[in-house]
mmCIF file of C-alpha atoms in Angstrom:
data_model
loop_
_atom_site.group_PDB
_atom_site.id
_atom_site.type_symbol
_atom_site.label_atom_id
_atom_site.label_comp_id
_atom_site.label_asym_id
_atom_site.label_seq_id
_atom_site.Cartn_x
_atom_site.Cartn_y
_atom_site.Cartn_z
ATOM 1 C CA UNK A 1 179.066 142.570 211.666
ATOM 2 C CA UNK A 2 178.145 140.546 214.732
ATOM 3 C CA UNK A 3 180.638 141.784 217.360
ATOM 4 C CA UNK A 4 178.718 143.238 220.237
ATOM 5 C CA UNK A 5 179.653 146.339 222.213
ATOM 6 C CA UNK A 6 179.433 146.777 225.989
ATOM 7 C CA UNK A 7 175.673 147.175 225.851
ATOM 8 C CA UNK A 8 174.933 144.023 223.871
ATOM 9 C CA UNK A 9 174.326 145.973 220.647
ATOM 10 C CA UNK A 10 175.814 144.881 217.308
ATOM 11 C CA UNK A 11 178.740 147.093 216.314
ATOM 12 C CA UNK A 12 177.643 147.196 212.694
ATOM 13 C CA UNK A 13 174.167 148.458 213.405
ATOM 14 C CA UNK A 14 174.725 152.239 213.312
ATOM 15 C CA UNK A 15 174.427 153.810 209.849
ATOM 16 C CA UNK A 16 174.957 157.395 208.672
ATOM 17 C CA UNK A 17 172.269 158.741 206.340
ATOM 18 C CA UNK A 18 172.776 161.104 203.385
ATOM 19 C CA UNK A 19 169.728 162.488 201.552
ATOM 20 C CA UNK A 20 169.532 164.123 198.125
ATOM 21 C CA UNK A 21 166.557 166.426 198.632
ATOM 22 C CA UNK A 22 166.008 167.346 194.969
ATOM 23 C CA UNK A 23 167.533 166.504 191.580
ATOM 24 C CA UNK A 24 170.862 168.210 191.030
ATOM 25 C CA UNK A 25 171.494 168.761 194.748
ATOM 26 C CA UNK A 26 174.353 167.068 196.600
ATOM 27 C CA UNK A 27 173.620 164.349 199.143
ATOM 28 C CA UNK A 28 173.555 165.966 202.570
ATOM 29 C CA UNK A 29 174.193 164.304 205.939
ATOM 30 C CA UNK A 30 170.842 164.023 207.716
ATOM 31 C CA UNK A 31 171.736 161.992 210.828
ATOM 32 C CA UNK A 32 171.918 158.316 211.688
ATOM 33 C CA UNK A 33 169.731 155.209 212.058
ATOM 34 C CA UNK A 34 170.090 151.804 213.690
ATOM 35 C CA UNK A 35 169.403 148.768 211.474
ATOM 36 C CA UNK A 36 170.508 145.141 211.220
ATOM 37 C CA UNK A 37 171.350 145.344 207.490
ATOM 38 C CA UNK A 38 171.554 147.712 204.528
ATOM 39 C CA UNK A 39 168.011 147.160 203.267
ATOM 40 C CA UNK A 40 166.484 147.897 206.677
ATOM 41 C CA UNK A 41 168.820 150.881 207.028
ATOM 42 C CA UNK A 42 167.434 152.369 203.784
ATOM 43 C CA UNK A 43 163.841 151.811 204.900
ATOM 44 C CA UNK A 44 164.461 153.273 208.350
ATOM 45 C CA UNK A 45 166.279 156.228 206.790
ATOM 46 C CA UNK A 46 163.295 156.877 204.518
ATOM 47 C CA UNK A 47 160.836 156.648 207.442
ATOM 48 C CA UNK A 48 162.875 158.953 209.702
ATOM 49 C CA UNK A 49 164.510 161.476 207.355
ATOM 50 C CA UNK A 50 162.288 161.627 204.281
ATOM 51 C CA UNK A 51 158.780 162.354 205.567
ATOM 52 C CA UNK A 52 158.629 165.693 203.757
ATOM 53 C CA UNK A 53 159.450 167.150 200.371
ATOM 54 C CA UNK A 54 160.445 165.298 197.229
ATOM 55 C CA UNK A 55 163.506 163.254 198.232
ATOM 56 C CA UNK A 56 165.283 161.786 195.246
ATOM 57 C CA UNK A 57 167.929 159.520 196.713
ATOM 58 C CA UNK A 58 169.241 158.173 200.034
ATOM 59 C CA UNK A 59 172.694 156.765 200.803
ATOM 60 C CA UNK A 60 173.350 154.782 203.983
ATOM 61 C CA UNK A 61 176.854 153.906 205.158
ATOM 62 C CA UNK A 62 177.813 151.896 208.269
ATOM 63 C CA UNK A 63 179.251 154.558 210.604
ATOM 64 C CA UNK A 64 182.360 152.452 211.233
ATOM 65 C CA UNK A 65 183.388 152.835 207.566
ATOM 66 C CA UNK A 66 183.504 156.626 207.620
ATOM 67 C CA UNK A 67 187.038 157.996 207.911
ATOM 68 C CA UNK A 68 187.161 161.571 209.139
ATOM 69 C CA UNK A 69 189.676 164.270 209.992
ATOM 70 C CA UNK A 70 190.006 165.040 213.701
ATOM 71 C CA UNK A 71 189.484 168.558 215.072
ATOM 72 C CA UNK A 72 192.865 168.475 216.864
ATOM 73 C CA UNK A 73 194.672 167.914 213.531
ATOM 74 C CA UNK A 74 192.494 170.278 211.498
ATOM 75 C CA UNK A 75 194.825 173.287 211.470
ATOM 76 C CA UNK A 76 197.977 171.556 210.185
ATOM 77 C CA UNK A 77 195.938 169.254 207.904
ATOM 78 C CA UNK A 78 194.197 172.155 206.094
ATOM 79 C CA UNK A 79 197.082 174.615 206.430
ATOM 80 C CA UNK A 80 198.226 174.481 202.801
ATOM 81 C CA UNK A 81 194.743 175.529 201.553
ATOM 82 C CA UNK A 82 194.583 179.019 203.000
ATOM 83 C CA UNK A 83 197.854 180.839 202.293
ATOM 84 C CA UNK A 84 198.316 180.444 198.568
ATOM 85 C CA UNK A 85 197.040 183.814 197.348
ATOM 86 C CA UNK A 86 197.580 182.884 193.703
ATOM 87 C CA UNK A 87 194.519 180.561 194.004
ATOM 88 C CA UNK A 88 192.271 183.637 194.250
ATOM 89 C CA UNK A 89 191.094 185.686 191.264
ATOM 90 C CA UNK A 90 191.922 189.060 192.927
ATOM 91 C CA UNK A 91 195.631 188.215 192.768
ATOM 92 C CA UNK A 92 195.629 188.655 188.965
ATOM 93 C CA UNK A 93 195.646 192.098 187.333
ATOM 94 C CA UNK A 94 193.470 192.601 184.298
ATOM 95 C CA UNK A 95 193.602 195.915 182.355
ATOM 96 C CA UNK A 96 190.550 198.069 183.261
ATOM 97 C CA UNK A 97 189.688 198.501 179.592
ATOM 98 C CA UNK A 98 188.785 194.786 179.312
ATOM 99 C CA UNK A 99 185.117 194.481 180.257
ATOM 100 C CA UNK A 100 183.166 191.558 181.753
ATOM 101 C CA UNK A 101 186.136 189.368 182.710
ATOM 102 C CA UNK B 1 196.276 177.212 219.762
ATOM 103 C CA UNK B 2 195.509 175.699 223.178
ATOM 104 C CA UNK B 3 198.057 173.461 224.836
ATOM 105 C CA UNK B 4 196.262 170.122 224.841
ATOM 106 C CA UNK B 5 197.730 169.101 228.194
ATOM 107 C CA UNK B 6 196.439 172.072 230.227
ATOM 108 C CA UNK B 7 192.766 171.592 231.203
ATOM 109 C CA UNK B 8 192.289 175.219 232.256
ATOM 110 C CA UNK B 9 193.529 176.423 228.849
ATOM 111 C CA UNK B 10 191.342 173.874 227.067
ATOM 112 C CA UNK B 11 188.316 175.138 229.000
ATOM 113 C CA UNK B 12 189.123 178.775 228.182
ATOM 114 C CA UNK B 13 189.542 177.923 224.494
ATOM 115 C CA UNK B 14 186.231 176.009 224.561
ATOM 116 C CA UNK B 15 184.378 178.895 226.226
ATOM 117 C CA UNK B 16 185.918 181.378 223.736
ATOM 118 C CA UNK B 17 184.570 179.264 220.879
ATOM 119 C CA UNK B 18 181.095 179.289 222.448
ATOM 120 C CA UNK B 19 181.248 183.052 223.012
ATOM 121 C CA UNK B 20 182.150 183.551 219.319
ATOM 122 C CA UNK B 21 179.045 181.578 218.372
ATOM 123 C CA UNK B 22 180.912 178.550 217.035
ATOM 124 C CA UNK B 23 179.234 175.162 217.054
ATOM 125 C CA UNK B 24 180.746 172.311 219.028
ATOM 126 C CA UNK B 25 180.814 169.035 217.073
ATOM 127 C CA UNK B 26 181.049 165.429 218.358
ATOM 128 C CA UNK B 27 184.820 165.027 218.108
ATOM 129 C CA UNK B 28 185.672 168.462 219.550
ATOM 130 C CA UNK B 29 187.128 168.766 223.057
ATOM 131 C CA UNK B 30 184.399 169.584 225.604
ATOM 132 C CA UNK B 31 184.245 169.668 229.398
ATOM 133 C CA UNK B 32 182.745 166.531 230.868
ATOM 134 C CA UNK B 33 179.953 168.626 232.477
ATOM 135 C CA UNK B 34 178.939 169.955 229.022
ATOM 136 C CA UNK B 35 178.790 166.399 227.680
ATOM 137 C CA UNK B 36 176.787 165.109 230.672
ATOM 138 C CA UNK B 37 174.325 168.039 230.664
ATOM 139 C CA UNK B 38 173.646 167.475 226.954
ATOM 140 C CA UNK B 39 173.256 163.709 227.304
ATOM 141 C CA UNK B 40 170.697 164.339 230.055
ATOM 142 C CA UNK B 41 168.802 167.069 228.148
ATOM 143 C CA UNK B 42 168.815 165.455 224.700
ATOM 144 C CA UNK B 43 167.846 161.970 225.929
ATOM 145 C CA UNK B 44 165.011 163.415 228.044
ATOM 146 C CA UNK B 45 163.842 165.427 225.041
ATOM 147 C CA UNK B 46 163.875 162.185 222.981
ATOM 148 C CA UNK B 47 161.961 160.263 225.674
ATOM 149 C CA UNK B 48 159.384 163.096 225.751
ATOM 150 C CA UNK B 49 158.701 162.734 222.018
ATOM 151 C CA UNK B 50 158.197 158.963 222.249
ATOM 152 C CA UNK B 51 156.077 159.041 225.422
ATOM 153 C CA UNK B 52 154.228 162.036 223.913
ATOM 154 C CA UNK B 53 152.855 159.729 221.215
ATOM 155 C CA UNK B 54 150.741 157.938 223.841
ATOM 156 C CA UNK B 55 148.171 160.570 224.950
ATOM 157 C CA UNK B 56 147.362 161.483 221.342
ATOM 158 C CA UNK B 57 147.613 157.903 220.052
ATOM 159 C CA UNK B 58 144.752 157.240 222.454
ATOM 160 C CA UNK B 59 142.321 159.114 220.146
ATOM 161 C CA UNK B 60 143.387 157.861 216.692
ATOM 162 C CA UNK B 61 140.613 155.254 216.591
ATOM 163 C CA UNK B 62 138.031 157.809 217.759
ATOM 164 C CA UNK B 63 138.852 160.815 215.557
ATOM 165 C CA UNK B 64 135.548 162.310 214.368
ATOM 166 C CA UNK B 65 136.415 162.415 210.626
ATOM 167 C CA UNK B 66 138.807 160.648 208.252
ATOM 168 C CA UNK B 67 140.640 163.950 207.706
ATOM 169 C CA UNK B 68 141.172 164.353 211.455
ATOM 170 C CA UNK B 69 142.346 160.746 211.711
ATOM 171 C CA UNK B 70 144.881 161.212 208.890
ATOM 172 C CA UNK B 71 146.210 164.421 210.470
ATOM 173 C CA UNK B 72 146.519 162.839 213.904
ATOM 174 C CA UNK B 73 148.289 159.758 212.490
ATOM 175 C CA UNK B 74 150.750 162.014 210.645
ATOM 176 C CA UNK B 75 151.378 164.077 213.776
ATOM 177 C CA UNK B 76 152.028 161.012 215.955
ATOM 178 C CA UNK B 77 154.307 159.562 213.261
ATOM 179 C CA UNK B 78 156.233 162.866 213.256
ATOM 180 C CA UNK B 79 156.715 162.604 217.040
ATOM 181 C CA UNK B 80 158.267 159.145 216.576
ATOM 182 C CA UNK B 81 160.636 160.622 213.991
ATOM 183 C CA UNK B 82 161.533 163.519 216.285
ATOM 184 C CA UNK B 83 162.386 161.089 219.079
ATOM 185 C CA UNK B 84 164.657 159.177 216.694
ATOM 186 C CA UNK B 85 166.493 162.350 215.521
ATOM 187 C CA UNK B 86 167.140 163.168 219.165
ATOM 188 C CA UNK B 87 168.314 159.696 220.245
ATOM 189 C CA UNK B 88 170.794 159.820 217.330
ATOM 190 C CA UNK B 89 171.997 163.270 218.401
ATOM 191 C CA UNK B 90 172.521 162.033 221.986
ATOM 192 C CA UNK B 91 174.475 158.999 220.727
ATOM 193 C CA UNK B 92 177.090 161.315 219.159
ATOM 194 C CA UNK B 93 178.076 162.167 222.766
ATOM 195 C CA UNK B 94 178.989 158.577 223.589
ATOM 196 C CA UNK B 95 175.836 157.196 225.206
ATOM 197 C CA UNK B 96 174.217 154.138 223.591
ATOM 198 C CA UNK B 97 170.574 153.715 222.535
ATOM 199 C CA UNK B 98 170.129 150.729 224.843
ATOM 200 C CA UNK B 99 171.495 152.683 227.853
ATOM 201 C CA UNK B 100 169.009 155.502 227.264
ATOM 202 C CA UNK B 101 166.041 153.164 226.757
ATOM 203 C CA UNK B 102 166.906 151.226 229.911
ATOM 204 C CA UNK B 103 167.174 154.450 231.922
ATOM 205 C CA UNK B 104 163.647 155.374 230.766
ATOM 206 C CA UNK B 105 162.135 151.905 231.358
ATOM 207 C CA UNK B 106 163.846 151.665 234.751
ATOM 208 C CA UNK B 107 162.255 154.944 235.862
ATOM 209 C CA UNK B 108 165.642 156.698 236.179
ATOM 210 C CA UNK B 109 165.256 159.081 233.232
ATOM 211 C CA UNK B 110 162.719 161.893 233.106
ATOM 212 C CA UNK B 111 160.484 163.034 230.268
ATOM 213 C CA UNK B 112 158.349 166.151 230.011
ATOM 214 C CA UNK B 113 155.838 166.071 232.869
ATOM 215 C CA UNK B 114 153.010 167.185 230.545
ATOM 216 C CA UNK B 115 152.634 163.698 229.095
ATOM 217 C CA UNK B 116 151.559 162.304 232.446
ATOM 218 C CA UNK B 117 148.125 163.883 232.034
ATOM 219 C CA UNK B 118 145.249 161.961 230.412
ATOM 220 C CA UNK B 119 143.376 162.820 227.207
ATOM 221 C CA UNK B 120 139.755 162.672 228.332
ATOM 222 C CA UNK B 121 137.952 164.028 225.254
ATOM 223 C CA UNK B 122 138.473 164.889 221.581
ATOM 224 C CA UNK B 123 138.769 168.504 222.777
ATOM 225 C CA UNK B 124 142.033 167.530 224.480
ATOM 226 C CA UNK B 125 143.543 166.679 221.073
ATOM 227 C CA UNK B 126 142.885 170.230 219.844
ATOM 228 C CA UNK B 127 144.195 171.803 223.035
ATOM 229 C CA UNK B 128 147.356 169.650 223.078
ATOM 230 C CA UNK B 129 148.275 170.731 219.531
ATOM 231 C CA UNK B 130 147.624 174.388 220.435
ATOM 232 C CA UNK B 131 149.220 174.553 223.929
ATOM 233 C CA UNK B 132 151.698 171.677 224.184
ATOM 234 C CA UNK B 133 153.084 171.874 220.645
ATOM 235 C CA UNK B 134 152.873 175.663 220.883
ATOM 236 C CA UNK B 135 155.078 175.598 223.980
ATOM 237 C CA UNK B 136 157.407 173.041 222.367
ATOM 238 C CA UNK B 137 157.822 175.290 219.300
ATOM 239 C CA UNK B 138 158.986 178.188 221.492
ATOM 240 C CA UNK B 139 161.453 175.940 223.301
ATOM 241 C CA UNK B 140 162.728 174.199 220.172
ATOM 242 C CA UNK B 141 163.155 177.452 218.228
ATOM 243 C CA UNK B 142 165.567 178.491 220.966
ATOM 244 C CA UNK B 143 167.327 175.090 220.990
ATOM 245 C CA UNK B 144 167.842 175.277 217.192
ATOM 246 C CA UNK B 145 170.473 177.914 218.040
ATOM 247 C CA UNK B 146 172.214 175.928 220.778
ATOM 248 C CA UNK B 147 175.983 175.478 220.751
ATOM 249 C CA UNK B 148 176.074 171.708 220.157
ATOM 250 C CA UNK B 149 175.913 171.020 216.385
ATOM 251 C CA UNK B 150 173.940 167.754 216.255
ATOM 252 C CA UNK B 151 171.323 168.994 218.785
ATOM 253 C CA UNK B 152 170.975 172.341 216.992
ATOM 254 C CA UNK B 153 170.461 170.598 213.629
ATOM 255 C CA UNK B 154 167.979 168.089 215.079
ATOM 256 C CA UNK B 155 165.921 170.971 216.485
ATOM 257 C CA UNK B 156 166.002 172.826 213.146
ATOM 258 C CA UNK B 157 164.564 169.751 211.476
ATOM 259 C CA UNK B 158 161.955 169.393 214.230
ATOM 260 C CA UNK B 159 160.906 173.059 214.021
ATOM 261 C CA UNK B 160 160.175 172.733 210.293
ATOM 262 C CA UNK B 161 157.730 169.912 211.001
ATOM 263 C CA UNK B 162 156.202 171.190 214.242
ATOM 264 C CA UNK B 163 154.217 174.108 212.819
ATOM 265 C CA UNK B 164 151.554 171.872 211.304
ATOM 266 C CA UNK B 165 151.067 170.248 214.738
ATOM 267 C CA UNK B 166 150.100 173.512 216.370
ATOM 268 C CA UNK B 167 147.848 174.589 213.456
ATOM 269 C CA UNK B 168 146.109 171.224 213.402
ATOM 270 C CA UNK B 169 145.321 171.617 217.120
ATOM 271 C CA UNK B 170 144.185 175.227 216.892
ATOM 272 C CA UNK B 171 141.922 174.399 213.916
ATOM 273 C CA UNK B 172 140.219 171.715 216.034
ATOM 274 C CA UNK B 173 139.785 174.216 218.898
ATOM 275 C CA UNK B 174 138.215 176.830 216.587
ATOM 276 C CA UNK B 175 135.922 174.223 214.994
ATOM 277 C CA UNK B 176 134.685 173.064 218.411
ATOM 278 C CA UNK B 177 134.383 176.525 219.942
ATOM 279 C CA UNK B 178 132.197 177.673 217.037
ATOM 280 C CA UNK B 179 130.110 174.479 217.135
ATOM 281 C CA UNK B 180 127.269 173.162 219.277
ATOM 282 C CA UNK B 181 126.904 174.064 222.992
ATOM 283 C CA UNK B 182 128.235 170.574 223.869
ATOM 284 C CA UNK B 183 131.309 171.074 221.649
ATOM 285 C CA UNK B 184 131.972 174.543 223.080
ATOM 286 C CA UNK B 185 131.705 173.155 226.638
ATOM 287 C CA UNK B 186 133.996 170.214 225.785
ATOM 288 C CA UNK B 187 136.824 172.341 224.387
ATOM 289 C CA UNK B 188 136.552 174.926 227.197
ATOM 290 C CA UNK B 189 136.724 172.127 229.774
ATOM 291 C CA UNK B 190 139.853 170.742 228.072
ATOM 292 C CA UNK B 191 141.465 174.222 228.136
ATOM 293 C CA UNK B 192 140.713 174.469 231.866
ATOM 294 C CA UNK B 193 142.650 171.232 232.494
ATOM 295 C CA UNK B 194 145.621 171.817 230.195
ATOM 296 C CA UNK B 195 146.438 175.558 230.639
ATOM 297 C CA UNK B 196 148.394 175.510 233.921
ATOM 298 C CA UNK B 197 150.333 172.264 233.199
ATOM 299 C CA UNK B 198 151.324 173.793 229.823
ATOM 300 C CA UNK B 199 152.789 176.842 231.572
ATOM 301 C CA UNK B 200 154.815 174.454 233.732
ATOM 302 C CA UNK B 201 156.384 172.923 230.592
ATOM 303 C CA UNK B 202 158.978 175.704 230.567
ATOM 304 C CA UNK B 203 160.316 174.537 233.915
ATOM 305 C CA UNK B 204 160.545 176.217 237.321
ATOM 306 C CA UNK B 205 161.536 179.881 237.699
ATOM 307 C CA UNK B 206 165.272 180.250 237.064
ATOM 308 C CA UNK B 207 165.914 181.003 240.726
ATOM 309 C CA UNK B 208 164.802 177.395 241.409
ATOM 310 C CA UNK B 209 166.533 175.895 238.407
ATOM 311 C CA UNK B 210 169.960 174.600 239.491
ATOM 312 C CA UNK B 211 171.230 173.882 235.973
ATOM 313 C CA UNK B 212 170.238 177.200 234.373
ATOM 314 C CA UNK B 213 173.388 179.298 234.902
ATOM 315 C CA UNK B 214 175.687 176.702 233.388
ATOM 316 C CA UNK B 215 173.337 175.968 230.478
ATOM 317 C CA UNK B 216 173.167 179.698 229.656
ATOM 318 C CA UNK B 217 176.946 180.239 229.880
ATOM 319 C CA UNK B 218 177.570 177.384 227.478
ATOM 320 C CA UNK B 219 174.695 178.452 225.182
ATOM 321 C CA UNK B 220 172.912 175.148 225.589
ATOM 322 C CA UNK B 221 169.979 177.438 226.258
ATOM 323 C CA UNK B 222 169.941 181.102 225.360
ATOM 324 C CA UNK B 223 166.833 182.303 227.220
ATOM 325 C CA UNK B 224 165.565 181.747 230.735
ATOM 326 C CA UNK B 225 162.557 179.567 231.579
ATOM 327 C CA UNK B 226 160.590 182.636 232.652
ATOM 328 C CA UNK B 227 161.329 184.507 229.407
ATOM 329 C CA UNK B 228 160.073 181.613 227.296
ATOM 330 C CA UNK B 229 157.000 181.159 229.471
ATOM 331 C CA UNK B 230 156.143 184.847 229.083
ATOM 332 C CA UNK B 231 156.565 184.547 225.308
ATOM 333 C CA UNK B 232 154.137 181.613 225.295
ATOM 334 C CA UNK B 233 151.505 183.537 227.269
ATOM 335 C CA UNK B 234 151.851 186.665 225.088
ATOM 336 C CA UNK B 235 151.447 184.546 221.913
ATOM 337 C CA UNK B 236 148.520 182.498 223.209
ATOM 338 C CA UNK B 237 146.233 185.115 224.827
ATOM 339 C CA UNK B 238 145.232 186.769 221.499
ATOM 340 C CA UNK B 239 144.725 183.295 219.959
ATOM 341 C CA UNK B 240 142.357 182.405 222.818
ATOM 342 C CA UNK B 241 140.403 185.612 222.276
ATOM 343 C CA UNK B 242 140.122 184.917 218.556
ATOM 344 C CA UNK B 243 138.823 181.388 219.284
ATOM 345 C CA UNK B 244 136.329 182.613 221.891
ATOM 346 C CA UNK B 245 138.135 180.627 224.585
ATOM 347 C CA UNK B 246 138.503 181.792 228.188
ATOM 348 C CA UNK B 247 141.870 181.074 229.812
ATOM 349 C CA UNK B 248 141.350 179.835 233.409
ATOM 350 C CA UNK B 249 143.309 182.593 235.159
ATOM 351 C CA UNK B 250 141.371 185.349 236.985
ATOM 352 C CA UNK B 251 144.580 187.389 237.334
ATOM 353 C CA UNK B 252 145.332 187.523 233.602
ATOM 354 C CA UNK B 253 145.616 191.174 232.552
ATOM 355 C CA UNK B 254 147.635 193.238 230.094
ATOM 356 C CA UNK B 255 150.526 195.184 231.637
ATOM 357 C CA UNK B 256 150.884 198.393 229.568
ATOM 358 C CA UNK B 257 154.263 199.264 231.049
ATOM 359 C CA UNK B 258 155.871 195.902 230.239
ATOM 360 C CA UNK B 259 153.923 195.366 227.018
ATOM 361 C CA UNK B 260 153.057 191.829 228.063
ATOM 362 C CA UNK B 261 150.377 189.776 229.801
ATOM 363 C CA UNK B 262 150.572 189.415 233.591
ATOM 364 C CA UNK B 263 149.450 185.977 234.773
ATOM 365 C CA UNK B 264 148.726 184.366 238.162
ATOM 366 C CA UNK B 265 150.899 182.206 240.451
ATOM 367 C CA UNK B 266 151.735 178.698 239.250
ATOM 368 C CA UNK B 267 151.311 175.851 241.757
ATOM 369 C CA UNK B 268 154.782 174.297 241.540
ATOM 370 C CA UNK B 269 153.835 171.591 244.055
ATOM 371 C CA UNK B 270 151.716 169.979 241.350
ATOM 372 C CA UNK B 271 154.713 170.049 238.952
ATOM 373 C CA UNK B 272 157.137 168.440 241.417
ATOM 374 C CA UNK B 273 154.531 165.886 242.447
ATOM 375 C CA UNK B 274 153.955 164.797 238.837
ATOM 376 C CA UNK B 275 157.732 164.668 238.156
ATOM 377 C CA UNK B 276 158.120 162.452 241.241
ATOM 378 C CA UNK B 277 155.715 159.917 239.772
ATOM 379 C CA UNK B 278 152.365 160.889 241.230
ATOM 380 C CA UNK B 279 150.697 162.307 238.115
ATOM 381 C CA UNK B 280 147.494 160.688 236.776
ATOM 382 C CA UNK B 281 149.267 158.642 234.076
ATOM 383 C CA UNK B 282 152.911 158.096 235.099
ATOM 384 C CA UNK B 283 152.504 154.366 235.715
ATOM 385 C CA UNK B 284 150.381 153.868 232.608
ATOM 386 C CA UNK B 285 152.959 155.630 230.393
ATOM 387 C CA UNK B 286 155.885 153.634 231.757
ATOM 388 C CA UNK B 287 153.975 150.344 231.479
ATOM 389 C CA UNK B 288 153.095 151.124 227.861
ATOM 390 C CA UNK B 289 156.785 151.710 227.037
ATOM 391 C CA UNK B 290 157.894 148.570 228.879
ATOM 392 C CA UNK B 291 155.284 146.508 227.039
ATOM 393 C CA UNK B 292 156.356 147.985 223.682
ATOM 394 C CA UNK B 293 159.985 147.118 224.396
ATOM 395 C CA UNK B 294 159.158 143.564 225.509
ATOM 396 C CA UNK B 295 156.679 142.907 222.692
ATOM 397 C CA UNK B 296 159.162 144.178 220.088
ATOM 398 C CA UNK B 297 162.113 142.073 221.240
ATOM 399 C CA UNK B 298 161.342 139.209 218.822
ATOM 400 C CA UNK B 299 161.409 141.675 215.879
ATOM 401 C CA UNK B 300 164.841 143.004 216.874
ATOM 402 C CA UNK B 301 166.157 139.445 217.403
ATOM 403 C CA UNK B 302 164.736 138.245 214.081
ATOM 404 C CA UNK B 303 166.216 141.198 212.180
ATOM 405 C CA UNK B 304 169.650 140.589 213.719
ATOM 406 C CA UNK B 305 169.498 136.831 213.055
ATOM 407 C CA UNK B 306 168.451 137.417 209.427
ATOM 408 C CA UNK B 307 171.255 139.913 208.865
ATOM 409 C CA UNK B 308 173.838 137.549 210.352
ATOM 410 C CA UNK B 309 172.585 134.620 208.287
ATOM 411 C CA UNK B 310 172.795 136.666 205.075
ATOM 412 C CA UNK B 311 176.295 137.920 205.806
ATOM 413 C CA UNK B 312 177.460 134.328 206.466
ATOM 414 C CA UNK B 313 175.955 133.185 203.145
ATOM 415 C CA UNK B 314 177.579 136.083 201.276
ATOM 416 C CA UNK B 315 180.987 135.525 202.856
ATOM 417 C CA UNK B 316 181.040 131.792 201.970
ATOM 418 C CA UNK B 317 180.193 132.739 198.347
ATOM 419 C CA UNK B 318 183.236 135.089 198.290
ATOM 420 C CA UNK B 319 185.673 132.316 199.172
ATOM 421 C CA UNK B 320 184.681 130.165 196.151
#
C-alpha cells in the first residue's frame, strides 16, 4: 500500500466508488476518489458522490484490485453469448391456442 | 475488425465508432491527439470548478440571511464536488492528480477566465448564479453528449446539480431588482460588470479557435462557440426583461429573420489579456490555491502515515 508512483503518490490511494441509490437497486459505478485508507475512502465517496437523493449504500474498492476485460479481447471473449439462438424465447414454437404464455 | 498494427486503419475504425455515436472508454484505442485534447479540456474544466469556489466563497460570511448563507454554502460545496468528478475523469486518461495540480499552481494550466473577476457586492452573487452558471449549464449540457464516456457521465452528473445554482442566482437578482432603490442600483451595477465577460465564457469565435475543427470531428464538442453563445443570449434576454434588468448592450435587438437576438461586438482584447494573467484577480486566485495546497500538506501526510501505520499493525497480526 505504500509503493509510490512516478509522481510521489501512493499506488493504493485510488478507489473506485459504487453507489446503491435506493433500496432494491444495484450498486452502480459512480467514479473514483483518492484516500489513504478504506474509512477515508468511504467518507470521501459520500462527500463527492452522495450529496443528493437517498443513497442507501456505498462500496469502495482499491482500483488496483479490479480485474476487467480489455476492449481488444472483447469480441472473442463474448463471442459465445450472441449466436446461440436457443437462448431466446422466440426460438420455441407454442401453439397459438395457448394464451398468455 | 481493425488490424491492430496499422495506425491508419485504427484511426479509421476509431472515427467510424465516433460517427456511429459510440462512446470511447478509458481502455479503448484512441489517437494521442484525442487523449491530449481531453486531458487539457477536462483538467481545465476541473480547475475552473475549484477556482470558481473562491469568488463566491468570498461572500459566505456576509450573506444577508441564513437561508442565503445555506444556499451559497451548498452551491460552493457542489463546485468542489464537480471539480473532483472532473479530476477523476481526467485521471482515466493517464494523467495523475498531482501532475494536474502542479500545472495549475505553476501557472501552466488555464481555468475559465471568468473567475479572475472580483465579487464586489452581494448583487454579484445573484448575477454569477444567473449568468455564469447559466452559461456553464449550456456548455455542460452539450458536453454531457461528448464521445468520451467518463467525461460525458461526469457532465451528466454535474448538469443534474447545476440547475439549482442558476435558480438561486436568479432569485437573488429578482429579489434585489424589486427591492429598495439601493438594491436595484446594486444588482444593475453588477449586471453591467458581468454581462460581457459572461459572453466571453463560450470562447472566441470559431474562426479564431484553433482547436475547434478537431474537437467537432471527434465529437468532443458538438456545437460551435458562437452557437452556444447565441443560445445563452436568446435564453437570458427574456429573463432580464422579466427581472426588470437592463443588459448593457445598446445594439441588442431582436432579429425577426433569424428568430434570435442580435448583440454588439465583444472586446476580445480584454479576454486575451485576462487569460494572459492581467485580470483583476489572477494573482489572488493562484495565491489562494497555492496557500491551500501548502496549508493542507500536513493533513495529506498525516493521513498517509496513519494508513501505513495501521496496515503494518494489521499485517503483523496476520503472521501470528
